[in-house]
């Protein structure tokens, strides 16, 4: 009996093993046989990502973009993209009976009559500001740490293009409500376009569908804002993330971290859990900002009229750079052959894309100067690249100066200052402040390198004073942990490119091309004497500490 029961139990177990798979398993098998999802998931879902607080800037960009899409879909259900004049008869009493455009009426309707409409509008606007701010911070993190180097140059261009498209998308969305503030901004943009020699008038007529403001502009702007630009941005975001998956994520130097590995948390489930929580945190902060902080109250500005300008009209912060350039530029003009070239608008209008183009090409310029063609997956500390860090700080200081210029009227009224004094201060600061910021930042970076050098050799200061037998007072230093010591000495210090001797071994004068001479001068400026402090070596460390032990034994 026992043998039969044993065979019966084994048969039951065998029967359970032979039971056909369920519907979910069959669906998974079919998907895997056609798409190879199991292999892809096994390799990518366990992909490791390093942990560092600065990496959150990129996540803030991504989550803000998702929130922008979600809130934008809601707003498209109620917005009417038309410039046709209608009589407002909504619930907002001060505007009743006034002729407004259909776009303006629908915007006020969303704000006053649609349940939750004002909250969604303000979340959408705040998310746009945070999106651009997060992108600037993310790109500055990439710039200062050298994370744009090979093989990530293409990803840098994707990020730069996303920044430019985000600025354009913000400008188009800012202009859609057709209120007095957005109309003033459009008039400003139209004046900048008209300053382009020869083709300015044609470009303006093409964009506005005739004389400004035209009747078709909002209808043209609407699909550009909700379809064209977001579609391109979505594609670039996907490509950006694919490249992040393909390339190993940059990580800061530390024990066990090399150019060929990544130390951190796996994508599933640790990183996804953190990312999910951070998404809801970003969404919650934007919801609080949208509920508590009023932004773009179009009902107070009123509808756009070509003969009116709002007092203190200001663009969103990311456009303050361009407006500051135009506001502080002298009103120069050239009149010749019956034509007027408005240099006071055209020069700053062209400076903005030139400055942004410098950001785009910098990774390629640095690679050419250094001649470095290796792959880099270890992020650099900004202090170890003083020239690059100085350039980044100079760019940020230039933006800050021009942002003051873009709001010179607000600064003058709030601080009770002369607007002419502010304008001239910005004009002078345009040339002086970036140069000063570059020099000071570079000097600070070198000083921090000296401190790291001393800390690596002597250890950390403890504040404890010790008296030696012969009467000398010294401060006791605590030896650094091996991990911190490695972090302070793991960076590379490349030698600058040099032209070499002017005469070869045969006594023949060597010829150098202008490109070689420029490269040598730039390399000397970036990596030459005075730009770095030689890092502490193992021989220096052993010699110094062996000397201490010897002196202590003699005493």
XYZ file of C-alpha atoms in Angstrom:
555
model
C 0.000 0.000 0.000
C 2.762 2.365 0.861
C 4.463 1.763 -2.485
C 1.231 2.384 -4.408
C 0.561 5.545 -2.481
C 4.128 6.701 -3.109
C 3.759 6.039 -6.827
C 0.415 7.810 -6.783
C 1.894 10.879 -5.154
C 4.724 10.923 -7.661
C 2.228 10.623 -10.452
C 0.321 13.584 -9.068
C 3.534 15.588 -8.957
C 4.291 14.584 -12.506
C 0.788 15.574 -13.488
C 1.224 18.958 -11.920
C 4.461 19.500 -13.856
C 2.815 18.534 -17.104
C -0.072 20.958 -16.612
C -0.293 23.332 -19.631
C 0.869 26.941 -19.098
C -1.664 29.645 -18.311
C -2.847 32.398 -20.614
C -0.348 34.932 -19.255
C 2.568 32.584 -19.783
C 1.474 31.802 -23.330
C 1.157 35.523 -24.098
C 4.619 36.168 -22.654
C 6.097 33.283 -24.660
C 4.537 34.576 -27.869
C 5.811 38.097 -27.262
C 9.281 36.805 -26.396
C 9.460 34.560 -29.479
C 8.655 37.508 -31.751
C 10.300 40.449 -29.963
C 12.985 38.898 -27.792
C 11.645 40.714 -24.749
C 13.060 38.249 -22.214
C 16.630 38.701 -23.397
C 16.256 42.484 -23.603
C 14.579 42.674 -20.204
C 17.172 40.458 -18.539
C 20.014 42.653 -19.794
C 18.407 46.082 -19.371
C 16.160 45.795 -16.316
C 19.168 44.885 -14.180
C 21.270 47.674 -15.642
C 23.153 49.508 -12.893
C 22.866 53.266 -12.332
C 25.169 55.216 -9.992
C 23.736 57.330 -7.196
C 24.519 61.040 -6.924
C 22.325 64.005 -6.052
C 23.260 65.911 -9.230
C 21.717 63.191 -11.414
C 18.281 64.312 -10.214
C 18.355 67.351 -12.514
C 17.871 65.116 -15.538
C 15.003 63.316 -13.820
C 13.323 66.630 -12.994
C 13.483 67.504 -16.712
C 11.905 64.191 -17.711
C 9.133 64.317 -15.124
C 8.344 67.963 -15.863
C 8.038 67.072 -19.547
C 5.606 64.255 -18.719
C 3.542 66.652 -16.587
C 3.580 69.207 -19.391
C 2.174 66.632 -21.810
C -0.542 65.489 -19.385
C -1.707 68.982 -18.463
C -1.383 70.137 -22.088
C -3.784 67.405 -23.242
C -6.344 68.662 -20.724
C -5.987 72.274 -21.878
C -6.377 71.393 -25.565
C -9.903 70.114 -24.837
C -11.088 73.626 -23.943
C -8.795 76.028 -25.804
C -10.035 77.674 -29.023
C -7.108 78.708 -31.274
C -8.745 81.565 -33.112
C -8.106 85.302 -33.349
C -11.676 86.062 -34.420
C -13.280 88.732 -32.264
C -16.157 87.728 -29.990
C -18.003 89.385 -27.115
C -17.062 88.025 -23.722
C -20.095 87.026 -21.642
C -18.444 84.702 -19.124
C -18.497 84.731 -15.354
C -15.654 87.224 -14.923
C -17.620 90.466 -14.558
C -14.902 93.084 -15.346
C -14.568 91.716 -18.891
C -18.267 91.344 -19.743
C -19.291 92.978 -22.985
C -15.699 93.526 -24.188
C -14.559 92.428 -27.641
C -11.862 89.787 -27.238
C -10.355 87.070 -29.403
C -11.662 83.535 -29.220
C -8.297 82.395 -27.836
C -8.427 84.917 -24.998
C -12.066 84.100 -24.176
C -11.325 80.372 -23.983
C -8.301 81.013 -21.745
C -10.407 83.052 -19.312
C -13.118 80.370 -19.541
C -10.599 77.675 -18.567
C -9.418 79.806 -15.655
C -12.843 80.851 -14.321
C -15.451 78.295 -15.352
C -13.798 74.913 -15.975
C -13.533 72.834 -12.817
C -9.823 72.617 -11.965
C -8.954 74.580 -15.103
C -6.970 77.312 -13.385
C -5.002 74.751 -11.375
C -4.114 72.779 -14.522
C -3.172 75.997 -16.366
C -0.843 77.090 -13.608
C 0.695 73.631 -13.171
C 1.331 73.630 -16.924
C 3.027 77.029 -16.805
C 5.092 76.232 -13.713
C 6.117 72.879 -15.193
C 7.381 74.698 -18.295
C 9.552 76.993 -16.172
C 10.865 74.092 -14.073
C 11.471 72.041 -17.225
C 13.778 74.655 -18.726
C 15.444 75.369 -15.363
C 16.070 71.668 -14.774
C 17.469 71.324 -18.286
C 19.908 74.210 -17.772
C 21.049 72.732 -14.436
C 21.378 69.280 -16.019
C 23.457 70.612 -18.898
C 25.652 72.599 -16.514
C 26.232 69.435 -14.467
C 27.235 67.612 -17.650
C 29.447 70.530 -18.685
C 31.249 71.031 -15.382
C 31.942 67.307 -14.899
C 33.062 66.667 -18.491
C 30.267 64.138 -19.046
C 29.956 65.380 -22.646
C 33.218 63.730 -23.712
C 33.400 60.718 -26.003
C 31.139 58.780 -26.490
C 28.446 61.260 -25.364
C 28.970 64.155 -27.772
C 25.822 63.232 -29.707
C 23.792 63.114 -26.508
C 25.082 66.602 -25.668
C 23.760 67.830 -29.015
C 20.412 66.164 -28.301
C 20.238 67.964 -24.958
C 21.221 71.284 -26.508
C 18.557 70.885 -29.202
C 15.998 70.040 -26.528
C 16.913 73.239 -24.684
C 16.459 75.362 -27.807
C 13.157 73.647 -28.654
C 11.978 74.079 -25.052
C 12.623 77.824 -25.284
C 10.690 78.006 -28.578
C 7.868 75.889 -27.187
C 7.673 78.115 -24.133
C 7.530 81.204 -26.350
C 4.722 79.753 -28.484
C 2.714 78.592 -25.474
C 3.259 81.906 -23.700
C 1.811 83.669 -26.778
C -1.335 81.571 -27.280
C -3.666 83.222 -24.694
C -3.565 86.476 -26.733
C -3.556 88.654 -23.634
C -1.837 92.020 -23.439
C 1.368 90.567 -21.946
C 1.793 87.817 -24.539
C 0.905 90.247 -27.345
C 3.614 92.609 -26.148
C 6.090 89.723 -26.241
C 5.021 88.848 -29.781
C 5.463 92.467 -30.843
C 8.962 92.351 -29.388
C 9.710 89.178 -31.387
C 8.269 90.734 -34.537
C 10.557 93.759 -34.156
C 13.575 91.469 -33.790
C 12.585 89.557 -36.949
C 12.120 92.786 -38.918
C 15.693 93.816 -38.065
C 17.090 91.005 -40.237
C 18.489 92.641 -43.379
C 16.746 92.010 -46.702
C 14.576 89.057 -45.619
C 13.204 90.332 -42.303
C 9.961 91.679 -43.762
C 9.331 88.505 -45.753
C 9.929 86.278 -42.706
C 7.527 88.367 -40.625
C 4.825 88.255 -43.298
C 5.270 84.496 -43.620
C 5.000 83.859 -39.865
C 2.108 86.194 -39.114
C 0.218 85.681 -42.361
C 0.344 89.388 -43.152
C 0.814 92.559 -41.174
C 1.261 92.050 -37.439
C -0.684 90.774 -35.566
C -2.663 89.159 -38.390
C -5.712 86.934 -38.102
C -4.091 83.561 -38.733
C -1.161 83.656 -36.351
C -2.793 81.903 -33.384
C -4.219 79.213 -35.651
C -0.712 78.678 -37.050
C 0.964 78.818 -33.656
C -1.374 76.294 -32.050
C -0.367 73.135 -33.993
C 3.285 74.150 -33.724
C 2.954 74.338 -29.944
C 0.907 71.201 -29.311
C 2.115 68.890 -32.102
C 5.238 69.880 -34.033
C 7.610 71.016 -31.291
C 6.443 68.510 -28.612
C 6.631 65.696 -31.171
C 10.228 66.547 -32.049
C 11.067 66.915 -28.359
C 9.492 63.560 -27.536
C 11.569 61.898 -30.234
C 14.743 63.544 -28.926
C 13.914 62.522 -25.345
C 13.499 58.907 -26.471
C 16.790 59.021 -28.393
C 18.481 60.654 -25.397
C 17.280 57.884 -23.062
C 18.273 55.172 -25.540
C 21.803 56.557 -25.634
C 21.862 56.764 -21.829
C 20.904 53.073 -21.766
C 23.449 52.225 -24.439
C 26.372 54.091 -22.886
C 27.368 53.426 -19.339
C 26.220 56.199 -17.016
C 28.969 58.532 -15.838
C 30.061 58.137 -12.233
C 32.428 60.009 -9.968
C 35.788 58.509 -9.081
C 35.905 56.122 -6.159
C 37.281 52.758 -5.060
C 36.383 50.047 -7.535
C 35.032 52.500 -10.106
C 36.767 52.376 -13.466
C 36.088 53.365 -17.057
C 34.769 49.854 -17.690
C 32.244 49.328 -14.886
C 29.408 51.086 -13.061
C 28.759 50.832 -9.332
C 25.275 51.691 -8.136
C 21.707 50.406 -7.929
C 19.991 48.131 -10.483
C 17.281 49.623 -12.675
C 14.727 47.146 -11.344
C 13.537 47.310 -8.662
C 15.693 49.798 -6.739
C 16.118 52.597 -9.276
C 12.527 52.348 -10.522
C 11.205 52.597 -6.968
C 13.274 55.712 -6.345
C 12.318 57.202 -9.717
C 8.618 56.547 -9.135
C 8.718 58.234 -5.750
C 10.656 61.181 -7.131
C 8.139 61.602 -9.966
C 5.270 61.985 -7.523
C 7.384 64.341 -5.431
C 7.993 66.575 -8.479
C 4.306 66.370 -9.408
C 3.330 67.280 -5.852
C 5.651 70.285 -5.697
C 4.333 71.573 -9.044
C 0.750 71.041 -7.859
C 1.451 73.076 -4.719
C 3.064 75.815 -6.806
C 0.103 75.823 -9.197
C -2.373 76.023 -6.320
C -0.567 78.601 -4.178
C 1.394 80.846 -6.583
C -0.485 82.782 -9.258
C 1.255 82.949 -12.620
C 0.167 84.652 -15.837
C -3.220 86.044 -14.662
C -4.525 86.876 -18.146
C -7.814 88.235 -16.789
C -5.876 91.077 -15.118
C -3.844 91.956 -18.214
C -6.837 92.096 -20.525
C -6.954 91.227 -24.246
C -4.166 92.283 -26.572
C -4.426 95.646 -28.307
C -1.748 96.971 -30.631
C -1.925 100.444 -29.081
C -1.336 99.311 -25.487
C 1.615 97.883 -23.556
C 1.442 96.470 -20.045
C 3.463 98.220 -17.358
C 6.465 96.138 -16.354
C 6.007 93.632 -19.180
C 8.501 90.815 -18.660
C 9.022 87.510 -20.466
C 9.537 84.203 -18.699
C 12.992 83.927 -17.139
C 14.550 81.829 -19.901
C 13.902 84.601 -22.448
C 15.336 87.342 -20.237
C 18.742 86.747 -21.845
C 17.566 87.840 -25.288
C 15.468 90.758 -24.039
C 18.328 92.012 -21.902
C 20.601 92.060 -24.948
C 18.190 94.244 -26.898
C 17.285 96.565 -24.016
C 20.872 97.542 -23.186
C 22.144 97.736 -26.756
C 22.597 101.337 -27.985
C 20.090 102.346 -30.638
C 22.496 102.267 -33.570
C 21.139 102.551 -37.110
C 22.615 102.695 -40.596
C 20.647 104.490 -43.331
C 21.830 103.851 -46.896
C 20.128 103.771 -50.299
C 16.714 104.253 -48.765
C 17.058 101.317 -46.365
C 17.556 101.261 -42.603
C 19.649 98.639 -40.858
C 18.693 98.606 -37.165
C 21.934 97.449 -35.566
C 20.565 98.141 -32.097
C 18.229 95.166 -32.550
C 19.981 93.031 -35.159
C 23.317 92.677 -33.306
C 21.810 91.401 -30.020
C 19.312 89.297 -31.995
C 22.266 87.496 -33.593
C 24.340 87.336 -30.387
C 21.822 85.057 -28.683
C 22.165 82.147 -31.167
C 25.928 82.702 -31.336
C 26.291 82.273 -27.574
C 24.088 79.189 -27.665
C 26.059 77.774 -30.598
C 29.236 78.084 -28.536
C 27.635 75.745 -26.003
C 26.779 73.237 -28.736
C 30.260 73.010 -30.270
C 32.299 73.166 -27.073
C 32.671 69.355 -26.627
C 34.077 69.037 -30.122
C 36.376 72.039 -29.615
C 37.767 70.622 -26.376
C 38.322 67.207 -27.970
C 40.235 68.900 -30.797
C 42.355 70.941 -28.378
C 43.236 67.999 -26.145
C 43.523 65.431 -28.946
C 41.858 62.947 -26.596
C 39.972 60.244 -28.505
C 39.416 57.841 -25.610
C 36.058 56.953 -24.074
C 35.376 58.551 -20.701
C 32.895 57.229 -18.160
C 34.374 58.776 -14.988
C 33.070 62.264 -14.278
C 35.599 64.942 -13.401
C 35.496 67.237 -10.402
C 35.032 70.825 -11.642
C 38.005 72.062 -9.615
C 40.340 69.793 -11.601
C 39.440 71.565 -14.870
C 39.761 75.260 -13.913
C 39.500 76.689 -17.441
C 36.367 74.767 -18.351
C 34.774 75.571 -14.998
C 35.674 79.239 -15.438
C 34.038 79.305 -18.868
C 30.849 77.791 -17.464
C 30.687 80.284 -14.593
C 31.404 83.142 -17.017
C 28.470 82.028 -19.185
C 26.159 81.891 -16.156
C 27.336 85.307 -14.951
C 26.719 86.754 -18.421
C 23.184 85.400 -18.313
C 22.652 86.923 -14.862
C 23.862 90.342 -16.029
C 21.592 90.295 -19.074
C 18.654 89.103 -16.974
C 19.052 92.285 -14.916
C 19.123 94.221 -18.183
C 15.937 92.513 -19.342
C 14.189 93.726 -16.189
C 15.874 97.117 -15.868
C 12.542 98.903 -15.463
C 11.456 96.595 -12.633
C 14.816 96.900 -10.891
C 14.708 100.685 -11.230
C 11.210 101.059 -9.757
C 11.638 98.504 -6.948
C 15.082 99.706 -5.829
C 14.459 103.390 -6.614
C 17.429 103.608 -8.957
C 18.035 105.383 -12.226
C 17.141 103.217 -15.201
C 19.965 104.854 -17.167
C 22.445 103.937 -14.440
C 21.217 100.329 -14.509
C 21.437 100.189 -18.298
C 25.016 101.510 -18.335
C 25.983 99.154 -15.499
C 24.690 96.228 -17.552
C 26.548 97.458 -20.656
C 29.798 97.602 -18.724
C 29.044 94.376 -16.876
C 28.467 92.586 -20.184
C 32.218 92.786 -20.816
C 33.649 92.992 -17.283
C 31.609 90.516 -15.203
C 32.206 87.356 -17.328
C 35.954 88.060 -17.516
C 36.096 88.701 -13.769
C 34.008 85.592 -13.028
C 36.312 83.498 -15.217
C 39.471 84.737 -13.480
C 38.066 84.385 -9.953
C 36.613 80.908 -10.627
C 39.849 79.686 -12.139
C 41.793 81.007 -9.149
C 39.372 79.343 -6.711
C 39.686 76.015 -8.534
C 43.483 76.145 -8.306
C 43.209 76.983 -4.605
C 40.922 73.996 -4.054
C 43.435 71.804 -5.853
C 46.148 73.014 -3.458
C 43.914 72.182 -0.512
C 43.280 68.687 -1.897
C 47.029 68.241 -2.409
C 47.745 69.192 1.209
C 44.878 67.082 2.530
C 46.030 64.028 0.581
C 49.578 64.321 1.996
C 48.919 65.492 5.558
C 45.383 64.300 6.280
C 42.389 66.126 7.672
C 42.806 68.933 10.194
C 41.399 67.970 13.598
C 41.896 71.226 15.543
C 43.911 69.347 18.178
C 47.189 71.092 19.093
C 50.097 68.993 20.307
C 53.353 70.161 21.874
C 56.490 68.291 20.856
C 59.271 67.510 23.369
C 61.458 70.303 22.057
C 58.675 72.861 22.550
C 57.215 73.135 19.040
C 53.434 73.211 18.714
C 51.838 71.307 15.823
C 48.298 70.479 14.790
C 47.418 66.815 14.742
C 46.102 65.611 11.396
C 43.826 62.632 10.991
C 44.824 60.291 8.146
C 42.301 60.092 5.342
C 40.353 56.963 4.619
C 41.625 55.077 1.561
C 38.373 55.837 -0.301
C 38.734 59.607 0.165
C 42.430 59.496 -0.600
C 41.658 57.728 -3.864
C 38.975 60.292 -4.724
C 41.456 63.152 -4.287
C 44.150 61.592 -6.463
C 42.269 59.589 -9.123
C 41.968 62.370 -11.691
C 44.138 62.726 -14.774
C 46.314 65.747 -15.500
C 46.912 65.741 -19.261
C 49.858 67.574 -20.718
C 48.916 70.326 -23.178
C 49.494 69.877 -26.884
C 52.805 71.456 -27.963
C 54.178 72.309 -31.370
C 57.634 71.023 -30.524
C 60.969 72.477 -31.672
C 60.942 74.984 -34.514
C 63.798 73.094 -36.218
C 63.878 69.344 -36.825
C 66.869 67.037 -36.274
C 68.221 67.883 -39.740
C 68.287 71.597 -39.063
C 65.302 72.288 -41.333
C 62.740 74.781 -40.111
C 59.401 73.124 -39.413
C 56.218 74.654 -40.776
C 53.128 74.852 -38.640
C 49.634 75.473 -39.929
C 47.497 78.224 -38.379
C 45.216 75.518 -36.931
C 48.171 73.915 -35.135
C 49.273 77.247 -33.703
C 45.754 78.043 -32.479
C 45.435 74.573 -30.978
C 48.743 74.915 -29.137
C 47.806 78.307 -27.680
C 44.390 77.107 -26.554
C 45.878 73.942 -25.057
C 48.389 76.032 -23.106
C 45.592 78.272 -21.836
C 43.502 75.277 -20.740
C 46.169 72.916 -19.370
C 49.382 74.919 -19.216
C 51.284 76.258 -16.191
C 49.080 77.867 -13.564
C 45.977 75.883 -14.491
C 46.565 72.911 -12.215
C 48.469 71.824 -9.119
C 50.346 68.524 -9.481
C 48.406 65.942 -7.508
C 49.965 64.137 -4.579
C 51.835 60.984 -5.507
C 52.413 57.775 -3.559
C 56.145 58.534 -3.373
C 55.496 61.954 -1.796
C 53.096 60.387 0.691
C 55.571 57.680 1.727
C 58.479 60.117 1.932
C 56.520 62.575 4.069
C 55.180 59.995 6.494
C 58.416 58.091 6.758
C 60.074 61.386 7.693
C 57.513 61.907 10.447
C 58.121 58.449 11.860
C 61.912 59.001 11.762
C 61.683 62.331 13.613
C 59.370 60.859 16.237
C 61.820 57.956 16.842
C 64.769 60.369 17.246
C 62.841 62.557 19.677
